[in-house]
Amino acid sequence: MKFVSPLRSIRGRLLIVAVLVEAVMLTALVANSLRLLTSHMETQAHSHAEQIAPVLLAAIVAPLAQRDYATVQAVLDESRAVKGIEYLVITDTSGHRQAASGWPNNQPLPSADRHIAHFDFDTQQPRHDVKVPITAFGQPMGELQFGLDLSQIIAANNDLFKQGILIALIEIILSACLMSLLGYFLTRHLSALTQASEAVASGNLTPPPVAEGNDDIGQLGAAFNAMSRTIAERIEELTLARDEAKRLAQAAEAGARAKTSFLATMSHEIRTPMNGILGMTDLTLDTELTAEQREYLNWVKISGESLLKILNDILDFSKIDAGHLNLEHIPFQLSEVINSVVGIYSVEASNHGLSLTWQADNALPAYVRGDPVRLRQILSNLISNAVKFTKNGSIRIKVSRQETPNPQIASLLFSIIDTGIGISDDKLELIFTPFVQAESYTTRKYGGTGLGLSIVKNLVDLMGGHLSVESRIGEGTTFHVKLDFEETATPAPKQKLSSPLSTVNHAEQKQVLLVEDTPVNQQVAQRLLSKNGFAVSVAENGKRAVEMNQDQVFDLILMDVQMPVMNGLEATRLIRQHELEHGLPRIPIIAMTANAMASDRDECLKAGMNDFIAKPFRADEMLDTIDRHL
Amino acid sequence: MIISRLIQSLILMLCLQMGTANAADTIFHLGVAPHTSARVILEMYQPLRLYLEKALGQTVIVETAPDFTEFGRRALNQEYDIAITTGHQARLYQVDAAYLPLITYKADFKAVALVAKKSRYHKPADLQGSTVLGLSPSSLVTLWGLHWLQKNNLNNVTVKYVSAADSVSHQVLAGEASLAFTSLANYQKLPQEQQDALKILAESEPMAGRVYMLNKRQASQQAKIEQALFAFAETEEGKKYFTQTRLDGYRKLRPRELEAMEPYAAETRLLLKAK
């Protein structure tokens, strides 16, 4: 049990105050009793002296007048026999000591006391010296001096003092015990309440109930119990809610995982055949075809790429939604990104009879640090959107630099201005909602998933920027994207862009091991690589790839991930282990998989691969990637 | 330091002693023979004492003695400046101690023999075999009483001496004694009911009752003292005193008035010598 200072408890304070008050009162009582007793006994002594003197004088006047000093001496002796008189001395008018009893004749008499002051006696016997003139009918006859023994007063005083102190101490002790007992009975509920409160403070939020009653403390106890019950109920509710929230969170997490897993599976299962469709279409388009066949195949390719775009949008949205999208922070040339996007959509805009231009103010930095891929995606989605909803007129991209307190930060405002159909005010808030378009017939008329602007909004938010829109029906729409980039003087490493044709020459001697289980994709990749001058060996699973890598020297391995017998990740780990064990140089291994999620890329790199190509891939993408590692 | 304090103390004590001695020397002792109780004597002579103090310019104290014999002894020892005593002792002091006679009271001094009216003692012969009371053996009334007993042939009467003059009447009335010798003045001072209960069986001739005798060392002041005494008698206090005591005032002693006391003086001298 924790020690509590008496000064901090009501009981202790009451006890101390009561004992102090009682001690003061008892001290006053004893002191007053002593004073009264002393005063009374002094009065008695004084009265005694006043009584003694006349009697003695009456007795000695006659013998003194007769100069019968023997009689006087006898009177003195008899008077001193009475207890209380210490000595008696008679001196005549000439100052001669004529009779003395109890006082040596050769010893001078003490001075008479003016008043009784018994406390002045130190070592001598307490005594009150009285000197009385002897007169008879006006005639001075001498002086009588006697000493009253005050030892009785002193003894009584001492006895009273000792007994008073003893009684006072007993009284204080008894009172302290009584007050402690009373205090205990009065404050025990408070103590219980304090212990219960301390229990609550130490974490036990549902302490045992304290005593209740009709008095103040009892009502306090009832209120505490009610509060304690409420807290317990609330805690139970919160616990249940927390458990429910946890369960829901776990369910949501499981759902998210399931969704991610489903998306990954769906992505893989769609991308794999899409890779075959697009790859074969490209290969076919490279053959000699009739105009009609070429047109049909182009439509196949356009449809496939549209399907892939939809698929990529869905995957991007899912990644952002799941928080799996990681931004890069690398230097890049701003104008190059804008140019590339504008270049992509210039043809399409031209086909729609639209002019697509961009302009920037002079303060635009040449190089910034950020994620060029996501910037390109933002601009692409907005320009694509503008092209889609603009029948005639123009699409302008304006880039301006905003003022910022930090000169190292380039705050850029990208404005995509079209002269399209416009959006009504009541629909402006809806356009960033996933799977929603401003008008229901929009989807039917213009197509699209409704994810583009939602992805833009999420990406801008993710990059710490701000997206806004102004629009008028029939006049057009302007999207403003404000993004901050760190200005840098370091130019972005120049990407080694090479056309498939350019790789033909220097890749002739390169040995590429293609690890792919799907026959159509084997064919697409093998044909594409062969067409570009690579010597291609094919392994249908990871185990076979490991074996072939040990038997033959390759310059690069294109590794599928999901394969029977042994997947690409396991095969890569074995190849890296083999290289390590045999001191061989690390062969570039590029994942080429339909597992296009960010986590898949991470797993590939973690397993020891050098790069990542998501299926379906375009030929130039694959060749660019290969070229970076050869 | 200690020595100087000792010397200072000694000087102080000497001064005190000298002061005490001087005080003792300047006190004028007015001795009154114990013809009645000491308290009565003290009370009776206070007016005179106060007057003499003023007149003489010195402290005057009234004192007496336990009995006449002791008073006589002290007087003969020159212890009184004025001795107020009976005529026969005054004669003794004059002869034996050179005291100077001053004055006496105008009222006659008579000795009386008192008996209780209701007693069986109606004539001297009735006293035969009884006990009578006297004051001191050397007092004048006692000596007169002894002479009276002899004159009445009362030889087998027992004489008892009582020091307090005012108590003899009580004892007679109480039946403790048949007769008491006292002075007429004392009788007259008794409460009336006592006087009424008593009867004077015999009364002496007028005698020199109380005589003021001046010690020879005060001889130089005799005239002054005599003058003061007579002046006192003329004061209000003096008149009141003499009225209360029925002594009528002072008068000078008549020629040979003291010498007439010689027989009683001789007996007193013998008594004192016997002591």
Short mmCIF file of C-alpha atoms in Angstrom, two decimals, chain A residues 232-573:
data_model
loop_
_atom_site.label_atom_id
_atom_site.label_comp_id
_atom_site.label_asym_id
_atom_site.label_seq_id
_atom_site.Cartn_x
_atom_site.Cartn_y
_atom_site.Cartn_z
CA ALA A 232 -16.77 -0.12 -18.39
CA GLU A 233 -19.71 -0.12 -20.78
CA ARG A 234 -18.02 2.40 -23.00
CA ILE A 235 -14.81 0.41 -22.94
CA GLU A 236 -16.75 -2.70 -23.87
CA GLU A 237 -18.42 -0.82 -26.69
CA LEU A 238 -15.10 0.57 -27.84
CA THR A 239 -13.49 -2.83 -27.57
CA LEU A 240 -16.27 -4.37 -29.62
CA ALA A 241 -16.09 -1.51 -32.09
CA ARG A 242 -12.33 -1.82 -32.26
CA ASP A 243 -12.58 -5.56 -32.75
CA GLU A 244 -15.23 -5.00 -35.38
CA ALA A 245 -13.13 -2.32 -37.02
CA LYS A 246 -10.15 -4.60 -36.87
CA ARG A 247 -12.15 -7.41 -38.32
CA LEU A 248 -13.49 -5.14 -41.03
CA ALA A 249 -10.00 -3.81 -41.68
CA GLN A 250 -8.69 -7.33 -41.89
CA ALA A 251 -11.59 -8.23 -44.15
CA ALA A 252 -10.95 -5.13 -46.21
CA GLU A 253 -7.28 -5.95 -46.30
CA ALA A 254 -8.07 -9.49 -47.28
CA GLY A 255 -10.49 -8.13 -49.87
CA ALA A 256 -7.83 -5.76 -51.11
CA ARG A 257 -5.34 -8.58 -51.23
CA ALA A 258 -7.87 -10.70 -53.03
CA LYS A 259 -8.61 -7.82 -55.38
CA THR A 260 -4.93 -7.24 -55.97
CA SER A 261 -4.40 -10.94 -56.44
CA PHE A 262 -7.37 -11.06 -58.76
CA LEU A 263 -6.11 -8.06 -60.69
CA ALA A 264 -2.67 -9.57 -60.88
CA THR A 265 -4.10 -12.84 -62.09
CA MET A 266 -6.44 -11.13 -64.50
CA SER A 267 -3.64 -8.89 -65.66
CA HIS A 268 -1.41 -11.87 -66.24
CA GLU A 269 -4.10 -13.90 -67.89
CA ILE A 270 -5.15 -11.02 -70.17
CA ARG A 271 -1.67 -9.76 -70.90
CA THR A 272 -0.35 -13.13 -71.91
CA PRO A 273 -2.76 -13.59 -74.84
CA MET A 274 -2.67 -9.83 -75.55
CA ASN A 275 1.08 -10.17 -75.93
CA GLY A 276 0.45 -12.88 -78.48
CA ILE A 277 -2.22 -10.90 -80.31
CA LEU A 278 -0.28 -7.65 -80.51
CA GLY A 279 3.03 -9.38 -81.14
CA MET A 280 1.65 -11.52 -83.90
CA THR A 281 -0.19 -8.55 -85.37
CA ASP A 282 3.04 -6.58 -85.49
CA LEU A 283 4.84 -9.51 -87.04
CA THR A 284 2.09 -9.96 -89.57
CA LEU A 285 2.04 -6.29 -90.41
CA ASP A 286 5.73 -6.57 -91.18
CA THR A 287 4.92 -9.13 -93.85
CA GLU A 288 3.63 -8.47 -97.34
CA LEU A 289 -0.10 -7.92 -97.10
CA THR A 290 -2.85 -6.64 -99.32
CA ALA A 291 -4.18 -3.26 -98.52
CA GLU A 292 -7.35 -4.75 -97.23
CA GLN A 293 -5.50 -7.21 -95.02
CA ARG A 294 -3.29 -4.46 -93.69
CA GLU A 295 -6.28 -2.31 -92.87
CA TYR A 296 -7.94 -5.14 -91.04
CA LEU A 297 -4.79 -5.91 -89.12
CA ASN A 298 -4.35 -2.26 -88.23
CA TRP A 299 -7.84 -2.30 -86.78
CA VAL A 300 -6.87 -5.42 -84.84
CA LYS A 301 -3.79 -3.63 -83.54
CA ILE A 302 -5.74 -0.47 -82.64
CA SER A 303 -8.35 -2.50 -80.85
CA GLY A 304 -5.69 -4.44 -79.00
CA GLU A 305 -3.87 -1.31 -77.97
CA SER A 306 -7.19 0.21 -76.80
CA LEU A 307 -7.81 -2.88 -74.80
CA LEU A 308 -4.29 -2.64 -73.37
CA LYS A 309 -4.83 1.02 -72.51
CA ILE A 310 -7.99 0.13 -70.64
CA LEU A 311 -6.15 -2.64 -68.91
CA ASN A 312 -3.26 -0.35 -67.94
CA ASP A 313 -5.69 2.28 -66.61
CA ILE A 314 -7.38 -0.31 -64.49
CA LEU A 315 -4.06 -1.54 -63.16
CA ASP A 316 -2.79 1.97 -62.46
CA PHE A 317 -5.98 2.86 -60.64
CA SER A 318 -5.76 -0.32 -58.61
CA LYS A 319 -2.13 0.33 -57.73
CA ILE A 320 -2.89 3.91 -56.67
CA ASP A 321 -5.96 2.81 -54.78
CA ALA A 322 -3.97 0.14 -52.97
CA GLY A 323 -1.14 2.54 -52.26
CA HIS A 324 1.26 0.42 -54.21
CA LEU A 325 2.31 3.09 -56.65
CA ASN A 326 5.81 4.37 -55.93
CA LEU A 327 7.01 7.58 -57.50
CA GLU A 328 10.45 7.98 -58.98
CA HIS A 329 12.66 10.92 -58.17
CA ILE A 330 15.07 11.25 -61.04
CA PRO A 331 16.32 14.14 -63.19
CA PHE A 332 14.60 14.58 -66.54
CA GLN A 333 14.26 17.14 -69.29
CA LEU A 334 10.89 18.76 -68.97
CA SER A 335 10.50 19.87 -72.58
CA GLU A 336 11.36 16.39 -73.81
CA VAL A 337 8.51 14.85 -71.81
CA ILE A 338 6.03 17.47 -73.03
CA ASN A 339 7.26 17.13 -76.59
CA SER A 340 6.95 13.36 -76.56
CA VAL A 341 3.37 13.50 -75.26
CA VAL A 342 2.34 16.21 -77.67
CA GLY A 343 4.05 14.28 -80.42
CA ILE A 344 2.08 11.13 -79.60
CA TYR A 345 -1.26 12.91 -79.74
CA SER A 346 -0.47 15.30 -82.59
CA VAL A 347 -1.35 12.72 -85.19
CA GLU A 348 -4.61 11.82 -83.48
CA ALA A 349 -5.50 15.48 -83.04
CA SER A 350 -4.69 16.16 -86.64
CA ASN A 351 -6.90 13.26 -87.63
CA HIS A 352 -9.72 14.97 -85.69
CA GLY A 353 -9.00 18.27 -87.43
CA LEU A 354 -7.67 19.82 -84.23
CA SER A 355 -4.54 21.79 -83.65
CA LEU A 356 -2.45 20.61 -80.71
CA THR A 357 0.21 23.02 -79.55
CA TRP A 358 2.13 23.80 -76.39
CA GLN A 359 3.92 26.83 -75.16
CA ALA A 360 5.96 27.71 -72.10
CA ASP A 361 7.27 30.90 -70.54
CA ASN A 362 10.96 31.66 -70.49
CA ALA A 363 11.30 30.80 -66.80
CA LEU A 364 10.66 27.12 -67.43
CA PRO A 365 13.57 25.09 -66.06
CA ALA A 366 15.37 22.80 -68.46
CA TYR A 367 15.84 19.97 -66.05
CA VAL A 368 13.85 19.00 -62.99
CA ARG A 369 13.86 16.09 -60.59
CA GLY A 370 10.72 14.00 -60.34
CA ASP A 371 8.82 11.14 -61.92
CA PRO A 372 8.77 11.70 -65.69
CA VAL A 373 6.68 8.61 -66.32
CA ARG A 374 3.84 9.77 -64.11
CA LEU A 375 4.05 13.34 -65.48
CA ARG A 376 3.80 11.91 -68.95
CA GLN A 377 0.82 9.81 -67.81
CA ILE A 378 -0.94 12.87 -66.37
CA LEU A 379 -0.42 14.95 -69.48
CA SER A 380 -1.33 12.01 -71.74
CA ASN A 381 -4.61 11.40 -69.96
CA LEU A 382 -5.58 15.07 -70.02
CA ILE A 383 -4.59 15.56 -73.68
CA SER A 384 -6.26 12.31 -74.63
CA ASN A 385 -9.34 13.48 -72.81
CA ALA A 386 -9.24 16.85 -74.61
CA VAL A 387 -8.83 15.22 -78.01
CA LYS A 388 -11.68 12.88 -77.22
CA PHE A 389 -14.16 15.61 -76.30
CA THR A 390 -13.19 18.29 -78.81
CA LYS A 391 -14.90 18.24 -82.20
CA ASN A 392 -13.17 21.21 -83.65
CA GLY A 393 -10.95 24.01 -82.65
CA SER A 394 -7.75 23.57 -80.79
CA ILE A 395 -6.03 22.06 -77.83
CA ARG A 396 -3.37 24.18 -76.23
CA ILE A 397 -0.94 23.25 -73.50
CA LYS A 398 0.50 26.12 -71.51
CA VAL A 399 3.28 25.63 -68.99
CA SER A 400 4.15 28.49 -66.66
CA ARG A 401 6.33 28.81 -63.62
CA GLN A 402 4.73 30.05 -60.42
CA GLU A 403 6.40 32.14 -57.76
CA THR A 404 7.70 30.17 -54.79
CA PRO A 405 9.69 31.27 -51.75
CA ASN A 406 12.25 28.55 -52.45
CA PRO A 407 14.11 29.19 -55.70
CA GLN A 408 15.19 25.53 -55.83
CA ILE A 409 11.57 24.47 -56.23
CA ALA A 410 10.02 24.89 -59.66
CA SER A 411 6.31 25.22 -59.18
CA LEU A 412 4.83 24.55 -62.60
CA LEU A 413 1.30 25.13 -63.77
CA PHE A 414 0.24 22.93 -66.67
CA SER A 415 -2.95 24.20 -68.36
CA ILE A 416 -4.65 21.96 -70.95
CA ILE A 417 -7.14 24.15 -72.78
CA ASP A 418 -9.57 22.76 -75.25
CA THR A 419 -12.51 24.12 -77.19
CA GLY A 420 -14.55 21.02 -76.66
CA ILE A 421 -18.07 20.26 -75.53
CA GLY A 422 -17.48 21.52 -72.01
CA ILE A 423 -18.87 20.26 -68.70
CA SER A 424 -21.78 21.66 -66.77
CA ASP A 425 -21.05 23.08 -63.33
CA ASP A 426 -23.07 20.43 -61.53
CA LYS A 427 -21.01 17.70 -63.17
CA LEU A 428 -17.57 19.16 -62.54
CA GLU A 429 -17.20 17.42 -59.18
CA LEU A 430 -18.14 14.06 -60.69
CA ILE A 431 -15.55 13.89 -63.41
CA PHE A 432 -12.79 12.88 -60.99
CA THR A 433 -14.90 10.08 -59.53
CA PRO A 434 -13.76 6.69 -60.76
CA PHE A 435 -15.88 4.98 -63.39
CA VAL A 436 -18.00 8.16 -63.76
CA GLN A 437 -18.32 10.39 -66.78
CA ALA A 438 -20.11 13.69 -66.95
CA GLU A 439 -22.98 12.36 -68.99
CA SER A 440 -24.22 8.80 -69.19
CA TYR A 441 -24.31 8.91 -72.90
CA THR A 442 -20.72 10.05 -72.97
CA THR A 443 -19.53 6.53 -72.47
CA ARG A 444 -21.69 5.35 -75.25
CA LYS A 445 -20.66 8.20 -77.58
CA TYR A 446 -17.02 8.69 -76.68
CA GLY A 447 -16.12 5.42 -75.02
CA GLY A 448 -13.62 5.08 -72.20
CA THR A 449 -13.68 3.61 -68.73
CA GLY A 450 -14.04 6.85 -66.82
CA LEU A 451 -10.80 6.13 -65.00
CA GLY A 452 -8.54 8.58 -66.80
CA LEU A 453 -9.34 11.77 -64.84
CA SER A 454 -9.57 9.80 -61.61
CA ILE A 455 -6.07 8.47 -62.21
CA VAL A 456 -4.86 11.99 -63.02
CA LYS A 457 -6.41 13.29 -59.82
CA ASN A 458 -4.83 10.52 -57.74
CA LEU A 459 -1.43 10.97 -59.37
CA VAL A 460 -1.48 14.74 -58.84
CA ASP A 461 -2.43 14.22 -55.22
CA LEU A 462 0.28 11.60 -54.88
CA MET A 463 2.83 14.05 -56.27
CA GLY A 464 1.68 16.74 -53.83
CA GLY A 465 0.16 18.87 -56.55
CA HIS A 466 -3.22 20.39 -57.23
CA LEU A 467 -5.73 19.69 -59.99
CA SER A 468 -8.57 22.01 -60.93
CA VAL A 469 -10.93 22.41 -63.81
CA GLU A 470 -12.83 25.27 -65.45
CA SER A 471 -15.44 24.58 -68.04
CA ARG A 472 -18.41 26.00 -69.88
CA ILE A 473 -20.86 24.03 -71.88
CA GLY A 474 -20.08 24.44 -75.56
CA GLU A 475 -17.04 26.62 -74.99
CA GLY A 476 -14.47 24.19 -73.76
CA THR A 477 -12.65 22.98 -70.73
CA THR A 478 -9.39 23.93 -69.09
CA PHE A 479 -7.58 21.62 -66.66
CA HIS A 480 -4.94 23.16 -64.40
CA VAL A 481 -2.31 20.96 -62.90
CA LYS A 482 0.04 22.51 -60.45
CA LEU A 483 3.10 20.43 -59.60
CA ASP A 484 6.30 21.18 -57.72
CA PHE A 485 9.61 19.85 -59.00
CA GLU A 486 13.07 20.21 -57.64
CA GLU A 487 15.06 22.20 -60.16
CA THR A 488 18.33 20.56 -61.11
CA ALA A 489 21.19 21.37 -63.38
CA THR A 490 22.01 17.72 -63.90
CA PRO A 491 20.75 16.56 -67.22
CA ALA A 492 18.91 13.32 -67.24
CA PRO A 493 20.93 10.43 -68.55
CA LYS A 494 20.25 10.28 -72.17
CA GLN A 495 18.23 7.28 -72.99
CA LYS A 496 19.72 5.19 -75.58
CA LEU A 497 16.91 5.17 -78.04
CA SER A 498 17.51 2.93 -80.87
CA SER A 499 15.21 1.72 -83.53
CA PRO A 500 14.74 -1.94 -84.03
CA LEU A 501 16.60 -1.56 -87.27
CA SER A 502 19.59 -0.07 -85.53
CA THR A 503 19.98 -3.09 -83.31
CA VAL A 504 20.20 -5.44 -86.19
CA ASN A 505 23.80 -4.80 -86.87
CA HIS A 506 25.38 -4.92 -83.45
CA ALA A 507 23.23 -7.71 -82.11
CA GLU A 508 24.12 -10.26 -84.63
CA GLN A 509 26.48 -12.08 -82.44
CA LYS A 510 24.42 -11.76 -79.26
CA GLN A 511 23.10 -14.95 -77.77
CA VAL A 512 19.74 -14.52 -76.07
CA LEU A 513 18.10 -17.22 -73.99
CA LEU A 514 14.35 -16.85 -74.15
CA VAL A 515 12.66 -18.55 -71.22
CA GLU A 516 8.94 -18.74 -72.03
CA ASP A 517 6.37 -21.48 -71.57
CA THR A 518 3.58 -20.07 -73.75
CA PRO A 519 4.15 -21.20 -77.31
CA VAL A 520 2.59 -18.14 -78.96
CA ASN A 521 4.68 -15.82 -76.87
CA GLN A 522 7.72 -17.96 -77.60
CA GLN A 523 6.97 -17.39 -81.22
CA VAL A 524 6.39 -13.63 -80.87
CA ALA A 525 9.54 -13.03 -78.90
CA GLN A 526 11.66 -15.42 -80.89
CA ARG A 527 10.53 -13.90 -84.19
CA LEU A 528 10.99 -10.38 -82.91
CA LEU A 529 14.46 -11.07 -81.58
CA SER A 530 15.55 -13.04 -84.57
CA LYS A 531 14.19 -10.34 -86.80
CA ASN A 532 16.39 -7.88 -84.97
CA GLY A 533 19.53 -9.95 -85.26
CA PHE A 534 19.66 -11.86 -82.01
CA ALA A 535 20.53 -15.55 -81.80
CA VAL A 536 17.70 -16.96 -79.73
CA SER A 537 17.61 -20.15 -77.70
CA VAL A 538 14.33 -21.09 -76.06
CA ALA A 539 13.77 -22.79 -72.73
CA GLU A 540 10.20 -23.78 -71.86
CA ASN A 541 10.66 -23.47 -68.07
CA GLY A 542 13.06 -22.24 -65.46
CA LYS A 543 14.74 -25.54 -64.82
CA ARG A 544 15.59 -25.90 -68.45
CA ALA A 545 16.91 -22.37 -68.53
CA VAL A 546 19.24 -23.07 -65.63
CA GLU A 547 20.57 -26.13 -67.38
CA MET A 548 21.03 -24.38 -70.67
CA ASN A 549 22.77 -21.46 -69.00
CA GLN A 550 25.24 -23.87 -67.49
CA ASP A 551 25.83 -25.61 -70.80
CA GLN A 552 26.03 -22.58 -72.99
CA VAL A 553 27.18 -18.96 -72.72
CA PHE A 554 24.46 -16.40 -73.37
CA ASP A 555 24.68 -12.64 -73.51
CA LEU A 556 21.23 -12.06 -72.04
CA ILE A 557 18.29 -13.97 -70.68
CA LEU A 558 14.66 -12.97 -71.17
CA MET A 559 12.91 -14.69 -68.27
CA ASP A 560 9.20 -15.32 -67.95
CA VAL A 561 8.05 -15.59 -64.32
CA GLN A 562 5.05 -17.90 -64.18
CA MET A 563 6.10 -21.16 -65.68
CA PRO A 564 5.55 -24.83 -64.92
CA VAL A 565 8.30 -27.01 -63.34
CA MET A 566 10.31 -24.01 -62.13
CA ASN A 567 9.28 -20.37 -62.20
CA GLY A 568 11.49 -17.54 -63.38
CA LEU A 569 12.27 -16.25 -59.90
CA GLU A 570 13.65 -19.58 -58.69
CA ALA A 571 15.57 -20.05 -61.91
CA THR A 572 17.14 -16.59 -61.60
CA ARG A 573 18.21 -17.32 -57.99
#
